[in-house]
Amino acid sequence: MKKLFLITALFFISGLVLAQDAIEYTLSFENAVHHEAFISMMIPQIPAGPLKVRMSRSSPGRYATHEFGKNIYDVHAYDADGTEIDIHQTEGDVYEIPKHKDQVKITYILFGNLVDGTYDGIDHRHAHLNMPATFLWAPSMQERPIKVKFILAPTWKVATQLKPDNGFYYAPNLQYFMDSPIELSDYRTSAWEVANPDGLKQSVGIVFHGANSDAAYTNFESKVKKIVNEEQAVYGELPKYDYGQYRFQIDVLPTNNGDGMEHRNSTCITNQGESLDKAEASVLSTVAHEYFHSWNVERMRPKTIEPFNFEHANMSDGLWFAEGFTQYYGNLALERSNIKSMDEFITTQGYYLNAVLNSPGANKYSPIFMSQRAVFVDAGVAIDETNNSNIFSSYYLYGDITALALDLTLRYQFNLTLDDYMRAVWKAHGKTEIPYQIKDLQKILGEVTQSPDFAKFFFSKYIYGTEKADYSSLLAHAGFVFTRAKADEAWIGNHRFTTSDGKVMINSPAIQGTPIYIAGLDAGDAITQMDDTKITNVNDLNNFLKSKKPGDEVKVYFESFGQDKTTTIKLANDPTISVVSYENAGKEVTPEIAKFRAAWLNSKVKN
Ligand SMILES: [Zn+2]
């Protein structure tokens, strides 16, 4: 995504010339009930030689590839006088017009029936459009301005952060265009003003499509305002939005997929649900995460994904920071604004610690490696199996617990906070929109702490390396107990077990280090008996394990690829991690702990 000052400079210097050669799209929805849109693309002033247009294979903020070309068809091309001309499909998603005059019109049909942040959902209720999934574009004309026009169903309105321009919506170039999702529907909307310390006033608002009551909407809006204020307090200011405006484009319908997709001046939030009040908690946690992205990733941007390439996957080493630190702050903002309680916040951190610290992937590979795996896991679709349960751990959660460790360390060791660090990164790379490399993040940590040695230590151990912080002692500063509360219980591994045909099937790949893995069982094997106990369903298995202790050796009878087998499994201690408050653990919260907690978890909004 291009920087604002470049865009506006270009616009003012040569606005007239550019206005003439803008690429113009028109969309209509006569067949919305069958999930089709009719799209025409008018390209003026085409240089001589074959003209190539294509669909995208990737979408900003989504890191795996997607074959968007599969959902367009009936592609035709015409001269300015309406004469049809040849257009050939040269690859699945690439079309070429060998001979043409100065101007060409291309028409096609788009199919879309999945409402989320990546794809298109078109039906009688709305058209929910993600740009890379929707528009053919010309690789040789990416700097051309773009105008788009909609022929709307009677009740629909247009929501987009593209600039309104005489019935069209305008983008200065392709990168900008691709970053502005569109919702066409009979939505509800409201906005409010948020001021920065320097006096800049901007409009932040909600576009909401879905069932809602006045009470539910008003209540929701007040919580969104709190989140915006709490996140503004971390950085001290809102980013400067391109037209002074930011919108949460939210869609809640029973048929939606849950998703959140950050953009420069808006975010697309989709949630499955009958109505706003029923989906509120889930939508708010997406709001808190996505809004933080308007600083962290939209403006503090990893160099690895700038500019964004729409033709292949965009691999980044920085998603532990871009997504993981954002995940941490999304949860923290909900807690600081009292939308979630301290116990809910710390329970969530406990879940994340459990997921990462008990993951074989995170024990072997660094947050940087996990970030780079995003090109395969971030809504990546494959029909063959992966070994992700043994090599992958989510960079959202891995990054979150790294942020947690850094925040607590900065607080007790340096009398600083992670907020201080985020503000420093914002000043160096966000406000300036100079994309960062990982070494820049380390450098800034050295500057903030005035200890390049600490920054080097932290990055080499926890970012480039695979060591894990001592969470037990870190959390104790804030009066929380890091515990393996089930360590006395016998455990064979957190696999997906299902009852099938009077047996218990292992339905997920065996996870390294677990008793199941060590004993040589794997996905597809079916357990029939343990010692003298017949195992006919998952309850039998759980009850059997309850009767045993860690360290017990158990004879297991199972079927593997049609053969009856037996082996011995040595049961282990259940390693599940949780975090609880001193209050809930019956321990005393000293004044010192209370002070530490308040500084960390209380609202940072100054009234
Ligand atoms: Zn995110």
XYZ file of C-alpha atoms and ligand atoms in Angstrom:
608
model
C 0.000 0.000 0.000
C 1.373 3.303 -1.041
C 2.042 6.126 1.278
C -0.475 8.917 1.455
C 1.872 11.765 0.657
C 2.892 10.083 -2.592
C -0.701 9.477 -3.554
C -1.888 13.002 -2.856
C 1.160 14.580 -4.475
C 0.551 12.581 -7.616
C -3.115 13.457 -7.541
C -2.600 17.199 -7.264
C 0.242 17.481 -9.754
C -1.333 15.550 -12.553
C -4.955 15.018 -11.571
C -6.374 16.077 -14.909
C -4.160 13.869 -17.039
C -4.747 10.914 -14.751
C -8.490 11.493 -14.681
C -8.525 10.943 -18.427
C -6.831 7.593 -18.435
C -8.514 6.067 -15.398
C -9.617 2.458 -15.706
C -13.362 2.295 -15.104
C -15.335 -0.639 -13.722
C -19.104 -0.958 -13.600
C -20.794 -3.627 -11.479
C -24.415 -4.729 -11.580
C -26.286 -7.414 -9.699
C -29.345 -8.501 -11.723
C -28.601 -12.144 -10.862
C -27.584 -11.637 -7.227
C -30.017 -14.344 -6.140
C -27.757 -16.824 -7.963
C -24.598 -15.169 -6.595
C -23.489 -13.540 -9.851
C -22.294 -10.020 -10.593
C -21.836 -8.580 -14.089
C -18.660 -6.572 -14.380
C -17.357 -4.385 -17.159
C -13.869 -2.923 -17.265
C -13.161 -0.016 -19.584
C -9.496 0.632 -20.341
C -8.673 3.816 -22.316
C -5.386 4.902 -23.896
C -3.897 1.448 -24.253
C -0.327 1.347 -25.560
C 0.318 -0.685 -28.737
C 0.966 -4.413 -28.384
C -0.977 -7.246 -26.753
C -2.959 -6.295 -23.664
C -2.805 -8.653 -20.698
C -5.312 -8.663 -17.839
C -5.445 -11.054 -14.910
C -7.119 -12.022 -11.667
C -5.160 -11.969 -8.392
C -3.810 -14.954 -6.526
C -3.365 -13.240 -3.194
C -5.098 -10.614 -1.106
C -3.625 -8.059 1.340
C -3.619 -9.385 4.900
C -4.237 -12.963 3.813
C -1.013 -14.826 3.343
C -1.832 -18.015 1.464
C -2.618 -18.040 -2.245
C -6.149 -18.219 -3.603
C -7.155 -18.925 -7.172
C -9.542 -16.014 -7.618
C -9.489 -16.654 -11.365
C -11.711 -19.712 -10.897
C -14.806 -17.611 -10.219
C -14.886 -15.456 -13.327
C -16.205 -16.623 -16.693
C -17.945 -15.437 -19.878
C -15.051 -13.086 -20.517
C -15.528 -10.911 -23.638
C -13.752 -7.889 -25.112
C -15.065 -5.038 -27.267
C -13.735 -2.041 -29.200
C -14.966 1.481 -28.460
C -17.630 1.096 -31.178
C -18.938 -2.101 -29.557
C -17.359 -4.561 -31.998
C -16.372 -7.765 -30.233
C -12.638 -8.529 -30.444
C -10.533 -11.603 -29.610
C -9.581 -12.310 -26.006
C -7.676 -15.519 -25.161
C -7.274 -17.224 -21.828
C -3.505 -17.835 -21.674
C -3.378 -19.138 -18.095
C -6.085 -20.067 -15.622
C -6.361 -16.502 -14.459
C -4.698 -14.562 -17.300
C -6.353 -13.213 -20.444
C -4.727 -11.605 -23.475
C -6.106 -9.359 -26.170
C -3.654 -9.645 -29.087
C -5.075 -6.806 -31.238
C -6.947 -3.749 -30.089
C -7.377 -0.051 -30.693
C -6.904 2.781 -28.232
C -9.740 1.653 -25.950
C -11.081 -1.738 -24.865
C -14.058 -2.837 -22.813
C -13.826 -6.234 -21.105
C -16.933 -7.841 -19.600
C -17.174 -10.878 -17.342
C -19.363 -12.646 -14.840
C -18.202 -13.048 -11.253
C -19.550 -15.737 -8.943
C -19.221 -15.346 -5.185
C -20.961 -17.093 -2.321
C -18.679 -16.893 0.708
C -18.854 -13.957 3.079
C -15.482 -13.424 4.757
C -12.510 -11.099 4.443
C -11.023 -12.784 1.385
C -13.800 -13.825 -0.966
C -17.070 -12.437 -2.324
C -20.581 -12.986 -1.036
C -23.299 -11.974 -3.486
C -26.991 -12.626 -2.856
C -30.314 -10.810 -2.579
C -29.260 -9.302 0.781
C -25.971 -7.756 -0.240
C -22.775 -7.816 -2.272
C -19.825 -8.217 0.061
C -16.752 -7.709 -2.115
C -13.040 -8.151 -1.532
C -11.232 -6.418 -4.376
C -8.637 -9.049 -5.403
C -11.433 -11.636 -5.572
C -13.509 -9.354 -7.788
C -11.496 -7.390 -10.317
C -9.470 -8.215 -13.395
C -6.516 -5.838 -13.644
C -3.805 -4.998 -16.147
C -0.267 -5.719 -14.818
C 1.205 -3.065 -17.131
C -1.140 -0.359 -15.825
C -0.883 -0.680 -12.044
C -0.177 3.025 -11.583
C -3.318 4.111 -13.423
C -6.115 5.605 -11.318
C -9.219 3.476 -11.014
C -12.898 4.422 -10.857
C -15.685 2.052 -9.982
C -19.445 2.492 -10.320
C -22.278 0.327 -8.964
C -25.733 -0.297 -10.341
C -27.425 -1.047 -7.059
C -30.451 -3.042 -6.002
C -33.181 -0.589 -4.807
C -32.416 -0.729 -1.064
C -28.635 -0.959 -1.285
C -26.112 1.716 -0.374
C -22.358 1.762 -0.955
C -19.832 1.384 1.873
C -16.165 1.695 0.926
C -13.190 3.849 1.837
C -12.567 4.627 -1.835
C -13.126 8.317 -2.474
C -16.598 9.254 -3.793
C -16.225 11.037 -7.132
C -19.339 12.034 -9.120
C -21.138 8.701 -8.885
C -17.862 6.780 -9.034
C -15.501 5.642 -6.280
C -11.895 6.539 -6.906
C -8.498 4.993 -6.144
C -5.196 6.580 -7.212
C -3.657 3.243 -8.227
C -4.070 -0.524 -8.091
C -2.404 -1.062 -4.676
C -4.778 1.429 -3.119
C -7.808 0.063 -4.949
C -7.131 -3.493 -3.774
C -7.074 -2.365 -0.152
C -10.607 -0.949 0.046
C -13.271 -3.643 0.419
C -16.866 -2.884 -0.533
C -20.189 -3.633 1.127
C -23.332 -2.965 -0.887
C -26.443 -3.453 1.229
C -29.125 -1.819 3.320
C -26.731 -1.338 6.213
C -26.927 0.753 9.366
C -24.213 3.321 9.923
C -22.982 5.833 12.473
C -19.787 7.767 13.067
C -18.128 9.908 15.696
C -15.206 12.281 15.888
C -11.910 11.306 17.496
C -9.325 14.010 18.171
C -5.574 13.639 18.264
C -3.415 15.598 20.710
C -2.331 17.866 17.834
C -5.987 18.824 17.266
C -6.566 16.695 14.157
C -10.177 15.484 14.214
C -11.118 12.386 12.262
C -14.261 10.387 11.730
C -14.380 6.814 13.001
C -17.530 4.856 12.356
C -19.415 1.640 11.885
C -21.145 0.193 8.853
C -23.270 -2.673 10.101
C -25.146 -5.156 7.928
C -27.272 -7.666 9.791
C -30.150 -7.892 12.252
C -29.893 -5.418 15.117
C -32.081 -3.508 17.544
C -31.521 0.128 18.535
C -30.503 -0.968 22.009
C -28.078 -3.616 20.787
C -26.542 -1.250 18.257
C -26.120 1.641 20.709
C -24.581 -0.644 23.302
C -22.231 -2.113 20.714
C -21.241 1.303 19.395
C -20.324 2.511 22.890
C -18.007 -0.488 23.311
C -16.364 0.089 19.933
C -15.697 3.692 21.004
C -14.017 2.444 24.188
C -11.778 0.096 22.205
C -10.792 2.870 19.787
C -9.914 5.172 22.701
C -7.972 2.459 24.528
C -5.881 1.651 21.463
C -5.359 5.315 20.665
C -3.936 5.633 24.210
C -1.257 3.023 23.444
C 0.156 5.091 20.579
C -0.912 8.519 21.821
C -2.715 9.260 18.559
C -4.758 7.783 15.744
C -3.050 7.272 12.409
C -3.837 9.924 9.840
C -6.512 8.217 7.758
C -6.376 9.021 4.084
C -9.593 10.999 3.833
C -9.885 11.666 7.563
C -12.122 8.656 7.910
C -11.982 5.054 9.211
C -14.833 2.556 9.050
C -15.524 -0.830 10.622
C -17.396 -2.631 7.840
C -19.213 -5.338 9.775
C -21.416 -8.104 8.424
C -23.310 -10.448 10.774
C -25.504 -13.046 9.080
C -26.398 -16.665 9.906
C -24.571 -17.864 6.788
C -21.289 -15.933 7.199
C -17.828 -17.239 7.940
C -16.081 -15.594 10.862
C -13.212 -13.370 9.765
C -11.512 -10.042 10.227
C -9.419 -8.380 7.551
C -7.472 -5.234 8.206
C -7.140 -2.464 5.628
C -5.624 1.009 5.588
C -8.774 2.997 6.282
C -11.284 0.296 7.117
C -11.588 -3.232 8.343
C -13.839 -5.966 7.079
C -15.395 -7.972 9.921
C -17.661 -10.906 9.221
C -19.336 -13.054 11.828
C -21.774 -15.915 11.799
C -24.853 -14.997 13.818
C -28.597 -14.363 13.911
C -28.190 -10.816 15.205
C -25.730 -8.290 16.591
C -26.508 -8.931 20.262
C -25.885 -12.674 19.864
C -22.588 -12.155 18.017
C -21.413 -9.134 20.012
C -18.604 -10.676 22.066
C -17.025 -12.287 19.039
C -17.377 -9.163 16.877
C -15.841 -6.963 19.591
C -12.792 -9.167 19.904
C -12.343 -8.900 16.128
C -12.836 -5.117 16.341
C -10.132 -4.887 19.022
C -7.679 -6.949 16.968
C -8.351 -5.358 13.576
C -8.345 -1.785 14.788
C -4.895 -2.237 16.303
C -3.769 -3.165 12.800
C -4.481 0.358 11.586
C -1.153 1.131 13.286
C 0.538 -2.252 13.438
C 0.804 -3.654 9.881
C -1.116 -1.038 7.908
C 1.426 1.690 8.690
C 4.099 -0.071 10.743
C 4.616 -2.434 7.866
C 7.065 -5.307 7.412
C 9.310 -4.644 4.432
C 8.679 -8.238 3.338
C 5.072 -7.467 2.300
C 5.497 -3.987 0.867
C 4.502 -3.486 -1.899
C 2.031 -6.338 -1.931
C 2.315 -8.816 -4.784
C -1.070 -9.949 -6.114
C 0.331 -12.719 -8.285
C 1.823 -14.979 -5.626
C 2.062 -15.541 -1.880
C 3.644 -12.761 0.172
C 5.970 -14.354 2.712
C 6.946 -12.372 5.801
C 9.316 -12.929 8.720
C 7.408 -10.371 10.783
C 3.951 -11.805 11.404
C 4.826 -12.755 15.003
C 4.959 -8.958 15.479
C 2.323 -7.813 12.966
C -0.254 -10.423 14.014
C 1.051 -11.714 17.353
C 1.607 -8.369 19.071
C -1.724 -7.245 17.604
C -3.381 -10.308 19.126
C -1.894 -9.401 22.508
C -3.092 -5.806 22.298
C -6.556 -6.788 21.069
C -7.039 -8.801 24.266
C -5.391 -6.144 26.404
C -7.631 -3.385 24.990
C -10.739 -5.445 25.804
C -9.496 -5.854 29.376
C -8.342 -2.269 29.835
C -11.685 -0.970 28.584
C -13.573 -3.290 30.977
C -15.309 -5.148 28.174
C -13.546 -8.257 29.456
C -12.566 -8.952 33.036
C -9.037 -9.438 34.309
C -9.805 -13.136 34.818
C -11.009 -13.517 31.227
C -7.861 -11.795 29.985
C -5.496 -13.948 31.996
C -7.402 -17.153 31.193
C -6.950 -16.356 27.506
C -3.228 -15.787 28.009
C -3.164 -19.163 29.748
C -4.801 -20.837 26.723
C -2.212 -19.275 24.445
C 0.682 -20.288 26.690
C -0.686 -23.825 26.760
C -1.056 -23.928 22.973
C 2.466 -22.675 22.277
C 4.534 -24.142 25.110
C 3.002 -27.592 24.563
C 3.465 -27.449 20.789
C 6.309 -29.519 19.334
C 6.547 -26.973 16.498
C 7.241 -24.043 18.813
C 9.829 -26.115 20.672
C 11.755 -26.653 17.444
C 11.162 -23.514 15.394
C 11.237 -19.763 15.977
C 8.502 -17.137 15.676
C 10.189 -16.056 12.429
C 9.852 -19.541 10.945
C 6.164 -19.645 11.974
C 5.589 -16.266 10.302
C 6.996 -17.634 7.073
C 4.680 -20.661 7.274
C 1.692 -18.309 6.952
C 1.829 -18.726 3.182
C 0.619 -22.306 3.740
C -1.662 -21.966 6.736
C -3.459 -18.613 6.543
C -6.674 -19.917 4.966
C -4.504 -22.066 2.731
C -6.438 -24.896 1.144
C -4.941 -28.299 0.331
C -6.279 -31.812 0.004
C -3.115 -33.624 1.108
C -2.087 -33.825 4.747
C 0.538 -31.651 6.376
C 2.595 -32.330 9.477
C 1.560 -28.997 10.967
C 0.700 -30.517 14.335
C 4.412 -31.307 14.708
C 6.058 -28.375 12.977
C 3.663 -25.443 13.254
C 2.430 -23.202 16.035
C 0.267 -20.172 15.299
C 2.271 -16.954 14.907
C -0.747 -15.167 16.448
C -0.348 -17.038 19.715
C 3.451 -17.421 19.570
C 3.675 -13.668 18.972
C 1.132 -12.948 21.715
C 3.066 -14.813 24.401
C 6.286 -13.154 23.183
C 4.584 -9.761 23.611
C 3.439 -10.853 27.072
C 6.998 -11.802 28.048
C 8.399 -8.546 26.680
C 5.735 -6.402 28.354
C 6.280 -7.982 31.775
C 10.074 -7.877 31.404
C 10.061 -4.208 30.397
C 7.837 -3.439 33.376
C 9.768 -5.170 36.137
C 13.287 -4.847 34.761
C 13.301 -1.417 33.100
C 10.336 0.450 34.559
C 9.109 0.688 30.962
C 6.126 -0.859 29.171
C 5.383 -2.520 25.860
C 3.262 0.570 25.126
C 6.507 2.601 25.250
C 8.065 0.220 22.763
C 5.071 0.242 20.398
C 5.072 4.057 20.441
C 8.763 4.074 19.540
C 8.167 1.685 16.614
C 5.221 3.856 15.573
C 7.365 7.009 15.529
C 10.185 5.388 13.570
C 8.228 3.264 11.087
C 4.484 3.951 11.401
C 4.091 7.720 11.159
C 6.884 7.780 8.617
C 5.560 4.676 6.809
C 9.097 3.375 6.360
C 8.704 -0.421 6.220
C 10.734 -2.176 8.912
C 13.010 -5.173 8.961
C 13.390 -7.398 12.020
C 16.748 -5.806 12.787
C 14.968 -2.431 13.050
C 12.633 -3.822 15.710
C 15.657 -5.036 17.681
C 17.404 -1.689 17.294
C 14.389 0.191 18.643
C 14.163 -2.145 21.642
C 17.812 -1.345 22.345
C 17.063 2.380 22.151
C 13.940 2.260 24.318
C 15.669 0.226 27.048
C 18.986 1.999 26.509
C 20.391 -1.516 26.452
C 21.312 -2.885 23.026
C 22.590 -5.923 24.935
C 19.139 -6.664 26.314
C 17.608 -6.225 22.845
C 20.185 -8.600 21.406
C 19.539 -11.106 24.190
C 15.758 -10.935 23.739
C 15.786 -11.227 19.950
C 18.403 -13.964 19.764
C 16.631 -16.102 22.364
C 12.944 -15.505 21.645
C 12.616 -14.176 18.071
C 15.418 -15.826 16.080
C 15.686 -18.648 18.613
C 13.295 -21.086 20.215
C 13.866 -20.471 23.913
C 10.886 -19.591 26.044
C 10.735 -16.990 28.783
C 10.199 -18.005 32.409
C 6.483 -17.238 32.448
C 6.022 -18.511 35.958
C 8.256 -15.845 37.490
C 7.175 -13.135 34.995
C 3.486 -13.604 35.816
C 4.173 -13.673 39.555
C 5.075 -9.964 39.388
C 1.447 -9.299 38.511
C -0.053 -11.793 40.936
C -0.818 -14.639 38.549
C 0.021 -18.304 38.952
C 1.354 -20.208 35.960
C 0.363 -23.786 36.649
C 0.157 -27.281 35.234
C -2.913 -28.018 37.304
C -3.624 -31.444 35.809
C -0.104 -32.806 36.187
C -1.384 -35.593 38.491
C -3.693 -36.914 35.773
C -2.719 -39.675 33.348
C -2.457 -38.468 29.759
C -1.877 -40.052 26.349
C -1.796 -36.899 24.201
C -4.166 -34.232 22.914
C -5.322 -36.004 19.811
C -8.718 -35.958 18.202
C -10.392 -39.208 19.216
C -13.725 -40.230 17.725
C -16.000 -43.169 18.257
C -16.295 -45.199 15.083
C -17.822 -48.640 14.620
C -17.363 -49.678 18.270
C -13.742 -48.498 18.338
C -11.907 -45.276 19.124
C -10.200 -43.772 16.099
C -7.235 -41.426 16.312
C -8.303 -38.686 13.933
C -5.352 -36.329 13.976
C -1.648 -36.880 13.297
C 0.264 -38.190 16.282
C 1.983 -35.357 18.140
C 5.664 -35.791 18.931
C 6.504 -36.429 22.554
C 3.067 -37.743 23.486
C 2.561 -41.332 24.730
C 0.527 -42.099 21.580
C 3.412 -40.973 19.331
C 6.117 -42.729 21.344
C 4.104 -45.970 21.259
C 3.958 -45.781 17.463
C 0.248 -45.117 16.966
C -0.874 -42.523 14.431
C -3.893 -41.071 12.678
C -6.225 -43.760 11.319
C -5.380 -46.300 14.011
C -8.350 -47.564 16.039
C -8.004 -48.481 19.725
C -10.134 -51.481 20.765
C -8.845 -52.394 24.225
C -6.574 -51.124 26.999
C -5.328 -53.755 29.449
C -8.493 -55.779 30.123
C -10.899 -52.951 29.346
C -12.757 -52.965 26.024
C -12.655 -49.488 24.483
C -15.792 -49.050 22.397
C -16.207 -45.295 22.581
C -14.422 -42.122 23.670
C -16.044 -42.238 27.131
C -14.539 -45.681 27.727
C -11.123 -44.271 26.881
C -11.511 -41.263 29.186
C -12.822 -43.397 32.056
C -9.960 -45.848 31.647
C -7.418 -43.015 31.780
C -9.062 -41.619 34.913
C -8.432 -44.956 36.646
C -4.692 -44.709 35.864
C -1.747 -42.638 37.039
C 1.056 -40.926 35.119
C 3.890 -43.390 34.580
C 1.586 -46.434 34.415
C 2.275 -48.778 31.527
C -0.776 -49.941 29.669
C -1.217 -52.666 27.085
C -3.084 -51.243 24.113
C -4.859 -53.263 21.414
C -5.455 -51.436 18.162
C -6.106 -51.845 14.456
C -3.712 -50.288 11.981
C -4.286 -50.512 8.220
C -6.500 -53.580 8.747
C -4.064 -55.415 11.042
C -4.589 -56.191 14.733
C -1.671 -54.957 16.801
C -0.683 -54.620 20.440
C 1.879 -52.445 22.117
C 2.576 -50.789 25.448
C 1.866 -47.148 26.159
C 3.501 -45.376 29.060
C 1.071 -42.759 30.341
C 2.462 -39.289 31.006
C 1.553 -36.330 33.206
C -1.086 -34.097 31.657
C 1.018 -31.030 30.697
C -1.938 -28.628 30.276
C -0.982 -25.113 31.328
C -3.332 -22.565 32.823
C -2.919 -19.194 34.491
C -5.023 -18.034 37.431
C -5.059 -14.971 39.648
C -3.599 -15.048 43.151
C -7.142 -14.399 44.430
C -8.408 -17.570 42.790
C -5.351 -19.492 43.954
C -5.850 -18.348 47.559
C -2.673 -16.284 47.560
C -2.230 -12.768 48.868
C -2.187 -9.809 46.498
C 0.355 -7.472 48.059
C 0.178 -3.688 47.506
C 3.225 -4.029 45.277
C 1.444 -6.617 43.099
C -1.719 -4.509 42.999
C 0.315 -1.540 41.798
C 2.079 -3.585 39.117
C -1.258 -4.962 37.903
C -2.964 -1.579 37.807
C -0.136 -0.101 35.745
C -0.455 -2.983 33.313
C -4.166 -3.675 33.122
C -6.027 -0.479 34.006
C -7.402 1.844 31.359
C -4.876 4.159 29.759
C -7.513 6.588 28.517
C -7.152 10.029 30.079
C -10.463 11.789 30.462
Zn -4.631 -9.691 12.307
